[in-house]
Short mmCIF file of N, CA and C and ligand atoms in Angstrom, two decimals:
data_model
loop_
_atom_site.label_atom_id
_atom_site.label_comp_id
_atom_site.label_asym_id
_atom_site.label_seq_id
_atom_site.Cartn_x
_atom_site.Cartn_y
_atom_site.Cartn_z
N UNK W 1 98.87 131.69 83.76
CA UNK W 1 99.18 131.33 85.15
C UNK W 1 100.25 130.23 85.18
N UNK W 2 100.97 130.43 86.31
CA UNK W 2 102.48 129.44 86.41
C UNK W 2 101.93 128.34 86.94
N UNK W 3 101.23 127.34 86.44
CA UNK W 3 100.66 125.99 87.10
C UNK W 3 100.92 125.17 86.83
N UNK W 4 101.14 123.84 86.66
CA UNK W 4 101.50 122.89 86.47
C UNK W 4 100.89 122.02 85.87
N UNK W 5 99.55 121.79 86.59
CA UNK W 5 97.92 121.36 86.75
C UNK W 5 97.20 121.89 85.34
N UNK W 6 97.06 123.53 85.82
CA UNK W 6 96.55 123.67 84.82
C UNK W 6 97.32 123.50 83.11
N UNK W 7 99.02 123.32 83.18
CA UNK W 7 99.48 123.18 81.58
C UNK W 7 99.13 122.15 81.74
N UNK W 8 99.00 121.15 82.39
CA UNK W 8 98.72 119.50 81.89
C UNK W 8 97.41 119.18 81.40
N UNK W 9 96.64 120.03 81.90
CA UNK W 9 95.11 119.97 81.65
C UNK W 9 94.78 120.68 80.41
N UNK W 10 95.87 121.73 80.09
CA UNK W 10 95.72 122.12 78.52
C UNK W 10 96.76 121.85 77.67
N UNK W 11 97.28 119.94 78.08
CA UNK W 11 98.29 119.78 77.23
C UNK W 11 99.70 120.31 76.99
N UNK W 12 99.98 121.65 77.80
CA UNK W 12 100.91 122.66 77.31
C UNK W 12 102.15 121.67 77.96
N UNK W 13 102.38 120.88 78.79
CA UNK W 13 103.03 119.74 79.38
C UNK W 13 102.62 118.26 78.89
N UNK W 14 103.84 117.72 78.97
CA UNK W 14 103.07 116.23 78.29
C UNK W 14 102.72 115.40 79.74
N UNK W 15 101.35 114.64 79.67
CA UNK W 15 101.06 113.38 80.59
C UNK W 15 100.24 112.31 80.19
N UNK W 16 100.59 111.33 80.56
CA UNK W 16 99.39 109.89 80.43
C UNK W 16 98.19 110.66 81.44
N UNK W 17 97.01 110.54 79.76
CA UNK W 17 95.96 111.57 80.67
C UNK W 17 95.07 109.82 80.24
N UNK W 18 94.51 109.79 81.34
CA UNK W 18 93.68 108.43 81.13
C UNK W 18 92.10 108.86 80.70
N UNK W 19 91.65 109.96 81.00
CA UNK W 19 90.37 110.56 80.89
C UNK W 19 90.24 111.78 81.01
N UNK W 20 89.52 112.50 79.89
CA UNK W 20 88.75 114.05 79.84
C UNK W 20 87.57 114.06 79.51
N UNK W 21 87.11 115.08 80.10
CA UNK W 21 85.71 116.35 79.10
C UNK W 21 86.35 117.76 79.69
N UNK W 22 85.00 117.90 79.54
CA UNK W 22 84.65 119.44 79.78
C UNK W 22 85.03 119.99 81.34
N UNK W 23 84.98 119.26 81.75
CA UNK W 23 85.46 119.79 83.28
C UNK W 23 85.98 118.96 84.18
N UNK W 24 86.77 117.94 83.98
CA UNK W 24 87.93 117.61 84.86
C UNK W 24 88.77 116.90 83.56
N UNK W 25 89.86 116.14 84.16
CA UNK W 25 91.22 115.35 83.35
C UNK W 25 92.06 114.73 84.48
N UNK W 26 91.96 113.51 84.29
CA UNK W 26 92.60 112.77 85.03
C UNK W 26 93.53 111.78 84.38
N UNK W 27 94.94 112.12 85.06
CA UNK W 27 96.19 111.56 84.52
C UNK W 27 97.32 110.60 85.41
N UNK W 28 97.94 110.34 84.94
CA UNK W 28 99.00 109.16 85.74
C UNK W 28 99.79 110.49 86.64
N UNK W 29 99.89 109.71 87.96
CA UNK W 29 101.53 110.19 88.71
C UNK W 29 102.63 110.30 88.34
N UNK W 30 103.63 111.35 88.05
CA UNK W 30 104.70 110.62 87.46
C UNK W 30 105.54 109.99 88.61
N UNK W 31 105.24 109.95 89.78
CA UNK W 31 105.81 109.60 90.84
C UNK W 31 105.17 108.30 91.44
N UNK W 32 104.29 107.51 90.72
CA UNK W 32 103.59 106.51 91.76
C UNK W 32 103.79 105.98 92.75
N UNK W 33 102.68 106.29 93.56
CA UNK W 33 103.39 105.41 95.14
C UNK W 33 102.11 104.29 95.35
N UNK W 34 101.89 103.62 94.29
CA UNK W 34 100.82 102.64 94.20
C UNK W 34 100.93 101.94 92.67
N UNK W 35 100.50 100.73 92.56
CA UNK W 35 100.71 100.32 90.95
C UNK W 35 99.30 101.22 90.18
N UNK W 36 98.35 101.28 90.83
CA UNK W 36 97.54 102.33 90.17
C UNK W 36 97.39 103.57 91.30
N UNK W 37 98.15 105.11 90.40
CA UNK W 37 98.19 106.16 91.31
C UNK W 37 97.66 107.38 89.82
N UNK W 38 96.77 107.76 90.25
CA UNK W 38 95.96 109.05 89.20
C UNK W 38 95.92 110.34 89.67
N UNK W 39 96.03 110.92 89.00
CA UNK W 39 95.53 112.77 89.85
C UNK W 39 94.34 112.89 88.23
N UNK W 40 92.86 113.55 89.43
CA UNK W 40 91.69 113.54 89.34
C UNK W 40 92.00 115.17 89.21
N UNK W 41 91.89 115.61 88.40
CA UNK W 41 91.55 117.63 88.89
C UNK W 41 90.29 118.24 87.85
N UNK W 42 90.61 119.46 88.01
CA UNK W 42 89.22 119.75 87.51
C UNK W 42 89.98 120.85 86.52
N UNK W 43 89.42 121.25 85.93
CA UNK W 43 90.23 122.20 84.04
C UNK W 43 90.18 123.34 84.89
N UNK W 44 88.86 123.82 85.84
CA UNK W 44 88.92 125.51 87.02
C UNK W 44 90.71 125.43 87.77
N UNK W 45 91.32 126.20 87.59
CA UNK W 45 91.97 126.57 88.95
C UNK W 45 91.33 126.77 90.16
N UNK W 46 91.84 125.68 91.49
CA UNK W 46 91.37 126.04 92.68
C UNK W 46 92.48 125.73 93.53
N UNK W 47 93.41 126.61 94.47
CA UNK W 47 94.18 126.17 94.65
C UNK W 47 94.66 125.24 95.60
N UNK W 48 93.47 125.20 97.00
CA UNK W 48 93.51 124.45 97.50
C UNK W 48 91.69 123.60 98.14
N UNK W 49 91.34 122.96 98.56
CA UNK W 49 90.34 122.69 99.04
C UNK W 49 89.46 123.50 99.91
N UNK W 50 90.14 124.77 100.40
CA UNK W 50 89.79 125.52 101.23
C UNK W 50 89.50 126.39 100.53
N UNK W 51 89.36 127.02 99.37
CA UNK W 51 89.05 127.79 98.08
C UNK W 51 87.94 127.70 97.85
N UNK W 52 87.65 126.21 97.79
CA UNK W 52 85.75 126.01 97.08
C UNK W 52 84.61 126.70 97.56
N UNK W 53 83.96 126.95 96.82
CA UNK W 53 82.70 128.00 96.73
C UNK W 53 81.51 127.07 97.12
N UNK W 54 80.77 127.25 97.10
CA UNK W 54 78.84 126.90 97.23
C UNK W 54 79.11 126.51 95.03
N UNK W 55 79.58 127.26 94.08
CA UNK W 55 79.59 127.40 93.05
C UNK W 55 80.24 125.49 92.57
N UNK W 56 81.31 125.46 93.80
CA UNK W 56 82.09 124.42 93.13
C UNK W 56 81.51 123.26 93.71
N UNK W 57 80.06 122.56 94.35
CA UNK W 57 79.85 121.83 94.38
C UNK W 57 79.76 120.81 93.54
N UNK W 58 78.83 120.78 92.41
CA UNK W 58 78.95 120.10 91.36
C UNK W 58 80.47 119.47 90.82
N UNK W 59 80.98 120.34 90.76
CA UNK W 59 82.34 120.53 90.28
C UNK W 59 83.29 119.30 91.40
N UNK W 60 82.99 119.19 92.50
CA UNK W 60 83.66 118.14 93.26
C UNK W 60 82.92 117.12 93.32
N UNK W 61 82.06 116.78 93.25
CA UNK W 61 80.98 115.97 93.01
C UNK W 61 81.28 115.02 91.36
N UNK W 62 81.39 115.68 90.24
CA UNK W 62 82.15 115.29 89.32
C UNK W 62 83.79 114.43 89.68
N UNK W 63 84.43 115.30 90.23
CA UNK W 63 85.42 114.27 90.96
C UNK W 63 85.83 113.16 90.92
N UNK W 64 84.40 112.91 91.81
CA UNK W 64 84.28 112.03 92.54
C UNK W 64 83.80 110.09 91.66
N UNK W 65 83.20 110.96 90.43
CA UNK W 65 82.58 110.67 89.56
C UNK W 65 83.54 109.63 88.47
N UNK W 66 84.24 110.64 88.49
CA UNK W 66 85.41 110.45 87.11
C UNK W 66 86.66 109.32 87.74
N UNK W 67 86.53 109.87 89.20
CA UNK W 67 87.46 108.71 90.42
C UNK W 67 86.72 107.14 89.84
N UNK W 68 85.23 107.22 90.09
CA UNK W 68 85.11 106.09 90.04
C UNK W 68 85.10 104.99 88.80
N UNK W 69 85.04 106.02 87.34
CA UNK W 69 85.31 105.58 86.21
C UNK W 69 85.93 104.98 85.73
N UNK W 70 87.01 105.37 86.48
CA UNK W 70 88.66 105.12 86.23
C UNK W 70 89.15 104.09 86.93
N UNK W 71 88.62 103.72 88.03
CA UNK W 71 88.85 102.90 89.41
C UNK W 71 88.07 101.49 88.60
N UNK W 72 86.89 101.47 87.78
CA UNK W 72 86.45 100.84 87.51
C UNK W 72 87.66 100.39 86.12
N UNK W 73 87.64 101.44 85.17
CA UNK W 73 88.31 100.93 83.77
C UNK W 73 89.72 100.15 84.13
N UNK W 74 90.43 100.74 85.55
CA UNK W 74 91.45 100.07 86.01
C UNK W 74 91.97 98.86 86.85
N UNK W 75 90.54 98.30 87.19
CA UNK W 75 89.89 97.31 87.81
C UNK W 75 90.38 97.27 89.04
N UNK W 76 89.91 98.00 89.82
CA UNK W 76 90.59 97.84 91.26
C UNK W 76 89.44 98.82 92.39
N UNK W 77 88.19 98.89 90.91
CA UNK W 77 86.86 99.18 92.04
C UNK W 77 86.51 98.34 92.77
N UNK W 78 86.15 97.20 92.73
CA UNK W 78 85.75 95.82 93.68
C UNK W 78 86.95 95.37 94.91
N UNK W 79 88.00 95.64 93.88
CA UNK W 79 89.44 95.38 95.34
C UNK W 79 89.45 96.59 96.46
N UNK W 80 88.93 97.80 95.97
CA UNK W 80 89.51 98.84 97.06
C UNK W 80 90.74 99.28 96.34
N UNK W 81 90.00 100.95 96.49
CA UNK W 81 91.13 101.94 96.46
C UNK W 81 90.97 103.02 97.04
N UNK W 82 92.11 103.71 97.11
CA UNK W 82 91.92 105.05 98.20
C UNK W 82 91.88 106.36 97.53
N UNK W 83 91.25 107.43 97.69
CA UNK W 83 90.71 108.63 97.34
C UNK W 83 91.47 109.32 98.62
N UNK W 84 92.70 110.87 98.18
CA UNK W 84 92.82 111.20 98.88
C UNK W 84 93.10 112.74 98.25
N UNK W 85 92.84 113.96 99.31
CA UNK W 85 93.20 115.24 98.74
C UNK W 85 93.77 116.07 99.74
N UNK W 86 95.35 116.35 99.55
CA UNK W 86 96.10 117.19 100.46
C UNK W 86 95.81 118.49 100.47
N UNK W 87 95.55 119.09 101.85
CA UNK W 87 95.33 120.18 102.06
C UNK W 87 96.57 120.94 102.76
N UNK W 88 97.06 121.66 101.87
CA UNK W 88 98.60 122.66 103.03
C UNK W 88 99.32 122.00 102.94
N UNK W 89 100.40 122.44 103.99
CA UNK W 89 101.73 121.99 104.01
C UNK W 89 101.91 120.54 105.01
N UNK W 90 100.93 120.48 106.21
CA UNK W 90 101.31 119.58 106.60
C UNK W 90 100.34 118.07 106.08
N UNK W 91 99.53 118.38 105.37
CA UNK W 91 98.93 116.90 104.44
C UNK W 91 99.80 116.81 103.65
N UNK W 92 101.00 117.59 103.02
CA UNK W 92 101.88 116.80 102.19
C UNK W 92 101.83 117.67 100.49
N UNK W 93 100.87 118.79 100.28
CA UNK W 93 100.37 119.50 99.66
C UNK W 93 101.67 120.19 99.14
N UNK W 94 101.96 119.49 97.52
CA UNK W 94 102.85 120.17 96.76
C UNK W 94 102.50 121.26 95.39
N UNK W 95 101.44 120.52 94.66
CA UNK W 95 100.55 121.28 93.80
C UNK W 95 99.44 121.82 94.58
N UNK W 96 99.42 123.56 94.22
CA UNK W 96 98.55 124.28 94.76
C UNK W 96 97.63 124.32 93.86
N UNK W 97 97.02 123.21 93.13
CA UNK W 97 96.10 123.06 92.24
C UNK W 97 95.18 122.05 92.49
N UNK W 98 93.95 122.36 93.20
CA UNK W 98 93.43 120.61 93.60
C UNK W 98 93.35 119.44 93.06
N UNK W 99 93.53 118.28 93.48
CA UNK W 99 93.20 117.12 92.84
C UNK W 99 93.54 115.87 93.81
N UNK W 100 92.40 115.18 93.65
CA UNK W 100 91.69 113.96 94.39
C UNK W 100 93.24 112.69 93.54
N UNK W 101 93.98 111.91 94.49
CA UNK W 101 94.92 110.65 94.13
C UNK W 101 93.88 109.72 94.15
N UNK W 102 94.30 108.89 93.48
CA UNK W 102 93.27 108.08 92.98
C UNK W 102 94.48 106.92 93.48
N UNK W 103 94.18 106.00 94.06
CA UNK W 103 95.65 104.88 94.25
C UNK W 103 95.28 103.80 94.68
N UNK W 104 95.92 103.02 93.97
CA UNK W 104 95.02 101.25 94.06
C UNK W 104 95.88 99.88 93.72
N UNK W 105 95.56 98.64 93.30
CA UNK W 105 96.10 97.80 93.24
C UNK W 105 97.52 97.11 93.95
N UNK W 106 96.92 97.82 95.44
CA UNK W 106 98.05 96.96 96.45
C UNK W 106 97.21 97.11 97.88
N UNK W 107 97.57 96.65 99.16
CA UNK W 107 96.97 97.04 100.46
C UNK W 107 97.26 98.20 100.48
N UNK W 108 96.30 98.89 101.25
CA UNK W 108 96.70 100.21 101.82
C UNK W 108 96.36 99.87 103.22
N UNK W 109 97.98 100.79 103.76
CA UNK W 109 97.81 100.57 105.29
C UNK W 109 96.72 102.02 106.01
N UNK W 110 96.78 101.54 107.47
CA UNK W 110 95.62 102.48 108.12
C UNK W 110 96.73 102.76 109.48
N UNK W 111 96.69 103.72 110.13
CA UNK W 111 96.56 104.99 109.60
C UNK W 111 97.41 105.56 108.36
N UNK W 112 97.23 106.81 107.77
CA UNK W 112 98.08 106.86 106.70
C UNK W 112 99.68 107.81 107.12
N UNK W 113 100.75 107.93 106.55
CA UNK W 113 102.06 108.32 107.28
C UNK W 113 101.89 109.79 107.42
P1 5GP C 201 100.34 116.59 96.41
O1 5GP C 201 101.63 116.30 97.14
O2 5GP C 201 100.22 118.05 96.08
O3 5GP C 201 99.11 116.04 97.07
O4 5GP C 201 100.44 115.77 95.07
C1 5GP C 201 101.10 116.24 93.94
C2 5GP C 201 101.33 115.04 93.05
O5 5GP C 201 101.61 115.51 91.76
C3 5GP C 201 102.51 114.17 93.48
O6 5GP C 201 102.05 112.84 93.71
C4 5GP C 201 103.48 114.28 92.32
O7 5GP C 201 104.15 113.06 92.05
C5 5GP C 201 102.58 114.70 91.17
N1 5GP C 201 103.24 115.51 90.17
C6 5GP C 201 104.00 116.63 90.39
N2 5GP C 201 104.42 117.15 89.22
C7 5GP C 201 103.89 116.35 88.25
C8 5GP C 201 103.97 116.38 86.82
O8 5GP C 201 104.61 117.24 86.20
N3 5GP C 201 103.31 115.40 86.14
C9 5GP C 201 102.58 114.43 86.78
N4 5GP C 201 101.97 113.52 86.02
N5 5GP C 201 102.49 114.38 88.12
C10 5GP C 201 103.14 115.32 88.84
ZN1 ZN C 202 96.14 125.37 88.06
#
């Protein structure tokens, strides 16, 4: 499959992967728009949030999990950080491969652009 997501998740692309197992990998932005900015995905192809099954609960739930691992190892769980996942074209949705931004160590403004 022509993915992006998924070569990074099997290495076939190079990235600063900060964390793996068995079912997600979470790696640096190469674009950061935060001093800490991560993409959280999962090793399944799903292409967008609107895809998930009853099957993929667990599976986002892990996520959510691995978000906070990382948020912690990067120290910016206690400061606040933002968890976000584009859906389509008009959330901003460029990879049709899901994955939760992980983005931290500055203010984040409210509402978002
Ligand atoms: P989206 O706009 O789909 O929510 O987010 C896609 C994100 O993937 C963007 O923040 C973009 O910078 C990042 N991205 C796109 N291509 C690559 C890549 O090849 N490597 C890495 N590490 N990030 C990428
Ligand atoms: Zn994929």
């Amino acid at each position: 499959m022509d993915c992006i997501f998924c070569k990074i998740a099997n290495k076939e692309i190079p990235s600063k992967i900060v964390y793996e197992d068995d079912i997600a990998v979470a790696f640096e932005d190469i674009n950061p728009q935060a001093p800490v900015h991560i993409l959280i995905i999962p090793r399944k192809h799903i292409p967008t949030s609107l895809a998930l099954t009853e099957d993929d609960k667990a599976l986002v739930g892990h996520l959510f999990l691995v978000a906070n691992k990382v948020a912690e190892e990067k120290r910016i769980a206690d400061r606040g950080f933002r968890l976000v996942m584009n859906s389509n074209e008009e959330a901003g949705q460029t990879v049709f491969h899901i994955h939760l931004h992980l983005l931290g160590g500055r203010v984040m403004q409210w509402p978002p652009g």
